[in-house]
Tab-separated table of C-alpha atoms (C1' of nucleotides) in Angstrom:
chain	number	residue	atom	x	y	z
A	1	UNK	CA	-42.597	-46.646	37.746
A	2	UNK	CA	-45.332	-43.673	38.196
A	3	UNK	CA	-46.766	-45.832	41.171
A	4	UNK	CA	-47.857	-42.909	43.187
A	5	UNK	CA	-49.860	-40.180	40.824
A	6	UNK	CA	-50.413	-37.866	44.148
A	7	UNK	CA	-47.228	-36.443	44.683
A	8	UNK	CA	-46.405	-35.433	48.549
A	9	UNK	CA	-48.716	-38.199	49.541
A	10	UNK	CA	-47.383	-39.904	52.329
A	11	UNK	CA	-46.719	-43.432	51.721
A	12	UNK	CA	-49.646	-45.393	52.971
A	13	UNK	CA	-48.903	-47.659	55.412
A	14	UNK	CA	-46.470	-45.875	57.173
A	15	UNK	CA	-47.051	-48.206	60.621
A	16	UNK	CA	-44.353	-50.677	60.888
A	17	UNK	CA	-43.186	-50.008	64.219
A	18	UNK	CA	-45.049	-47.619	66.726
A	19	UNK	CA	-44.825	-43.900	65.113
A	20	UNK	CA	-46.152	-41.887	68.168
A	21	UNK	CA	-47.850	-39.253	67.239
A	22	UNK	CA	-46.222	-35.966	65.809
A	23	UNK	CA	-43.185	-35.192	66.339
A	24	UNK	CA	-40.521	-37.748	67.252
A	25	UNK	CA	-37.101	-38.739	68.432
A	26	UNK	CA	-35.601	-41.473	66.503
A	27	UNK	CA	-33.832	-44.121	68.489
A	28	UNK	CA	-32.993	-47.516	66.934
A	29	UNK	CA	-31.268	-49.161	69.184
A	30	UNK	CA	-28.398	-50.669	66.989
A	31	UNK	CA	-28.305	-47.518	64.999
A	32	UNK	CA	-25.872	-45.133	64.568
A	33	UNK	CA	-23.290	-45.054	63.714
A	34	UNK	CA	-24.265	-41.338	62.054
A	35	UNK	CA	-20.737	-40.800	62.566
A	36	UNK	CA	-19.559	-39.817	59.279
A	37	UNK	CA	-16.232	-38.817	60.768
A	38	UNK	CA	-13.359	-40.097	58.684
A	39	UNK	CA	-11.647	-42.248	61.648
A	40	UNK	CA	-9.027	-43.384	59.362
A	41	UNK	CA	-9.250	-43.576	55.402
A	42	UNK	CA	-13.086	-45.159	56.165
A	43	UNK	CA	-15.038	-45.551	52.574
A	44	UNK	CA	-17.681	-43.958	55.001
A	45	UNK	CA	-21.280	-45.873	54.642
A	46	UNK	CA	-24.161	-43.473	53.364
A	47	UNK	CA	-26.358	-41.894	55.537
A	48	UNK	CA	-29.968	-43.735	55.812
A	49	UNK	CA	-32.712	-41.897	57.359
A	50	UNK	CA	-34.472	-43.918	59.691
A	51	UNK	CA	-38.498	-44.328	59.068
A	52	UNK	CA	-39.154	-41.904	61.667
A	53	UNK	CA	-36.826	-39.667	60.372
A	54	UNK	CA	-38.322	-39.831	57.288
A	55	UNK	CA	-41.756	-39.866	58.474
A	56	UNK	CA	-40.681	-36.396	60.166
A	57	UNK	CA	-39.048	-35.285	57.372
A	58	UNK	CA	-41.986	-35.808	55.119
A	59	UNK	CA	-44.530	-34.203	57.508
A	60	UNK	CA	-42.886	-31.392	57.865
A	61	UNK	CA	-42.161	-30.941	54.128
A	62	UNK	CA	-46.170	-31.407	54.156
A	63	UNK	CA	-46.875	-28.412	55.772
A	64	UNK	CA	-43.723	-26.658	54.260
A	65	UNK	CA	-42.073	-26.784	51.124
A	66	UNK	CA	-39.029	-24.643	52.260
A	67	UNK	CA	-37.538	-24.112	55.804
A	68	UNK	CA	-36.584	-20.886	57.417
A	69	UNK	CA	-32.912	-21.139	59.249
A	70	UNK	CA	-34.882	-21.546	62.317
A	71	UNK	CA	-37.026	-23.926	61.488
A	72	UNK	CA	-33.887	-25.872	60.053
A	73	UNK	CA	-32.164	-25.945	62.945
A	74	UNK	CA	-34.984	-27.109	64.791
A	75	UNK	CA	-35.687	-29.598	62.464
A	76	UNK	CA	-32.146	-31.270	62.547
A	77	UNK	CA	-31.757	-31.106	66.458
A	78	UNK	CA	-35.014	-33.120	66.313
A	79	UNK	CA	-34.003	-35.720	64.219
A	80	UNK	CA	-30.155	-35.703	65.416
A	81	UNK	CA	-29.054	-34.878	61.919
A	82	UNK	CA	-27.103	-31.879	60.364
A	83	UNK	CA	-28.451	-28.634	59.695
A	84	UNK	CA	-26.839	-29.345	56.454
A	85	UNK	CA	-28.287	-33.112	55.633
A	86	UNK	CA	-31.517	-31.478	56.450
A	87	UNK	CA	-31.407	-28.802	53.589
A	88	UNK	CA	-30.237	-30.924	50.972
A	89	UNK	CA	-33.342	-33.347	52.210
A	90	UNK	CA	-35.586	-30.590	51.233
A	91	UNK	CA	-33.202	-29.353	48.339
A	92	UNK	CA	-33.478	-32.971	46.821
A	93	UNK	CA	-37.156	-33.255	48.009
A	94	UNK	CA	-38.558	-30.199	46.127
A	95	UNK	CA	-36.606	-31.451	43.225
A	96	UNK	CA	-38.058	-34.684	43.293
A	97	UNK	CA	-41.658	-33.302	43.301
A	98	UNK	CA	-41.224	-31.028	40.747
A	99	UNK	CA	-40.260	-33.844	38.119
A	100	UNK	CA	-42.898	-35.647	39.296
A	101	UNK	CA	-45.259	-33.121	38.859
A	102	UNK	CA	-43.734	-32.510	35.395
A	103	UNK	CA	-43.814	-36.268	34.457
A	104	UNK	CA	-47.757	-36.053	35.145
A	105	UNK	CA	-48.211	-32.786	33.035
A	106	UNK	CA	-46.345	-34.714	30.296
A	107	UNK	CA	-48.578	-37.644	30.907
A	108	UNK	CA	-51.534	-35.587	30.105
A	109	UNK	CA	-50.425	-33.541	27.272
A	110	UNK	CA	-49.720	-36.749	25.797
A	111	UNK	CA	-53.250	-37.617	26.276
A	112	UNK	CA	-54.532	-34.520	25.111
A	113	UNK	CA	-52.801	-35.091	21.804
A	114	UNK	CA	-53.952	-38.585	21.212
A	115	UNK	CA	-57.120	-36.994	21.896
A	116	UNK	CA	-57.061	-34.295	19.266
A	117	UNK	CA	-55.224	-36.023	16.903
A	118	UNK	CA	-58.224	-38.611	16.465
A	119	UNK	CA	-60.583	-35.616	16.445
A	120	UNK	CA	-58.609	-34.575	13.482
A	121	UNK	CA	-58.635	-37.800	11.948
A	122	UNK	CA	-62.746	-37.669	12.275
A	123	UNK	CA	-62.947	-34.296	10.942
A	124	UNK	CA	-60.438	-34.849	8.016
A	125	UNK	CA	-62.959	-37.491	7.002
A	126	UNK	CA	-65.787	-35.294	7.098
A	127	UNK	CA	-64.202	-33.253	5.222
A	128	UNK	CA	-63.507	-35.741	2.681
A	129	UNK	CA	-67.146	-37.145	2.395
A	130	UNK	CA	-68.746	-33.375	2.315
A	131	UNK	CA	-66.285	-32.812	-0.652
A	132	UNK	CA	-67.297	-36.037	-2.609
A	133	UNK	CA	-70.804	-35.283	-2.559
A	134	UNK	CA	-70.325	-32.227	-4.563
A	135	UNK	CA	-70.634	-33.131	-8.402
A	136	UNK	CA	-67.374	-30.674	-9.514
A	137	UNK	CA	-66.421	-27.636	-9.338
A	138	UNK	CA	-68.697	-24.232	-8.890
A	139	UNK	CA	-70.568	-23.079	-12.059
A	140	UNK	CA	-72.098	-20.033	-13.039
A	141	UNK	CA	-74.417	-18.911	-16.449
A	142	UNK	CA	-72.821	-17.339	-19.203
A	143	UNK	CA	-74.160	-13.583	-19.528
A	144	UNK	CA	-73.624	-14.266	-23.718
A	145	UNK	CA	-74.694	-17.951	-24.406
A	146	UNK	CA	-76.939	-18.671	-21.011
A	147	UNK	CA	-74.844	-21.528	-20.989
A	148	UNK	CA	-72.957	-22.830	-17.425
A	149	UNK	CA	-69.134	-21.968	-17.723
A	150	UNK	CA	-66.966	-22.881	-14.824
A	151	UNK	CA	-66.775	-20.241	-12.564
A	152	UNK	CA	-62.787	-20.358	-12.737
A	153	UNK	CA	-62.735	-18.868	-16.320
A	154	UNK	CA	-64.702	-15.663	-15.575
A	155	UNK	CA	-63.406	-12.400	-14.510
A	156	UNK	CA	-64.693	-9.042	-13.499
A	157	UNK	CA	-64.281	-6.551	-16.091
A	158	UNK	CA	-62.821	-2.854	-14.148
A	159	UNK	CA	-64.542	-0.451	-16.337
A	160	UNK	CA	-68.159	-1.821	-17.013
A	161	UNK	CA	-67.877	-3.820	-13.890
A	162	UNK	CA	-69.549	-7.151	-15.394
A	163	UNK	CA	-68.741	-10.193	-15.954
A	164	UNK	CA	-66.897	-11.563	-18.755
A	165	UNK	CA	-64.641	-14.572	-19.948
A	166	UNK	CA	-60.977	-14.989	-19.705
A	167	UNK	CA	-59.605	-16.588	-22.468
A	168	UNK	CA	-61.794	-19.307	-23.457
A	169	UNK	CA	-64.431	-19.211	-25.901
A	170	UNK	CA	-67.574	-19.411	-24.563
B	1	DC	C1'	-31.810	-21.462	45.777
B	2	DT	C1'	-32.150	-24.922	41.350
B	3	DC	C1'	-30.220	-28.258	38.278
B	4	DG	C1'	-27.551	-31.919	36.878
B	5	DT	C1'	-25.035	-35.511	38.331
B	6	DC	C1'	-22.656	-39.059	41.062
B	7	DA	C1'	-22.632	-43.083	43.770
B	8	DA	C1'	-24.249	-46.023	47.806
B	9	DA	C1'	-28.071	-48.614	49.323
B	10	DT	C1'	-31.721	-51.189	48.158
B	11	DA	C1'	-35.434	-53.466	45.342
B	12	DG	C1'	-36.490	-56.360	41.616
B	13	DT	C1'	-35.472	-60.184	38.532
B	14	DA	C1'	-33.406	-64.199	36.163
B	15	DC	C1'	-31.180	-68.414	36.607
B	16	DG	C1'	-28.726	-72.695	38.312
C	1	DC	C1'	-32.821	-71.153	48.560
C	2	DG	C1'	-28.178	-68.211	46.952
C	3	DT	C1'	-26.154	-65.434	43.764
C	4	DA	C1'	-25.248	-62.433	39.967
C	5	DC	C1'	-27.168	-58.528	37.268
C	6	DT	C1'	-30.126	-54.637	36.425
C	7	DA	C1'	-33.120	-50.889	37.916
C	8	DT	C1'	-34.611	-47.585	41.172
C	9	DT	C1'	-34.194	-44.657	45.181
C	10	DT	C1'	-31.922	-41.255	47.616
C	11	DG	C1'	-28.099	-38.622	50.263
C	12	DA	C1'	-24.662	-35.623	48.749
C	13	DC	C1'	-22.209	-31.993	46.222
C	14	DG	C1'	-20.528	-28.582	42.601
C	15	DA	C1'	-21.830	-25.203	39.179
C	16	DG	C1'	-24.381	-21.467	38.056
DNA sequence: CTCGTCAAATAGTACG
DNA sequence: CGTACTATTTGACGAG
């Protein structure tokens, strides 16, 4: 799982077998049997792309994430396929990258979380110390007694505009 | 075209 | 080894 963080990278070791340079005919001998014509009530094997075919494929999808008719048609001559089989090889390969490249992006917002989560962990504790050090809550000096009264019981009278208590004797 | 899904082919694994 | 299961990859297609 998640072996390959680069998407479109093109596998690594991609020798195996002589891949001549750019642009390729397949030919494996044995091979195909790309007949998918129903002779009979034939279950009809899948189609497997051959390593050049896919190497083709690939390289092409490389330099191009989407294929004009033309270039389709080139494309599939090239590798003996259908016009068809090579759109949905694109179709399914632009889909493929796209999760991929989603995955990743989920990969790192995940990170980025974790990330901010323990920054709010440190800073909740800062928090907490900074409060603790205070001895209670904010005081202020009584106009009448000179005397601290907690700031919470004072008010500010509207008509001479000074200070005075709320409701508990001073 | 994308998206969601199916299913064949294949890779990986556990076990006698 | 072989063989039985499970997981992953990938070609194909229908819906929207």
């Amino acid at each position: 799982m998640m072996r390959e963080l680069d998407i479109n990278q093109i596998p690594s070791n991609i020798n195996e077998e002589e891949i001549s340079m750019e642009e390729e005919e397949e030919e494996e001998s044995s091979n195909n049997n790309n007949n998918n014509d129903n002779i009979n009530g034939a279950p009809r094997k899948k189609l497997r792309l051959t390593k050049q075919q896919s190497f083709l494929l690939e390289e092409s999808f490389r330099q191009n994430h989407t294929l004009n008719p033309k270039q389709k048609e080139a494309l599939a001559m090239q590798l003996k396929l259908k016009a068809r089989q090579v759109e949905v090889w694109f179709q399914n390969r632009r889909a493929r990258s796209k999760l991929k490249q989603t995955e990743m992006e989920c990969e790192y917002l995940k990170r980025w979380f974790g990330s901010l989560s323990e920054q709010n962990q440190r800073l909740k504790k800062e928090v907490e110390e900074l409060r603790a050090m205070k001895v209670g809550p904010p005081t202020v000096l009584s106009p009448h007694s000179c005397h601290p009264l907690p700031a919470s019981t004072l008010t500010m009278c509207p008509h001479c505009e000074r200070v005075t208590r709320t409701n508990v004797r001073d």
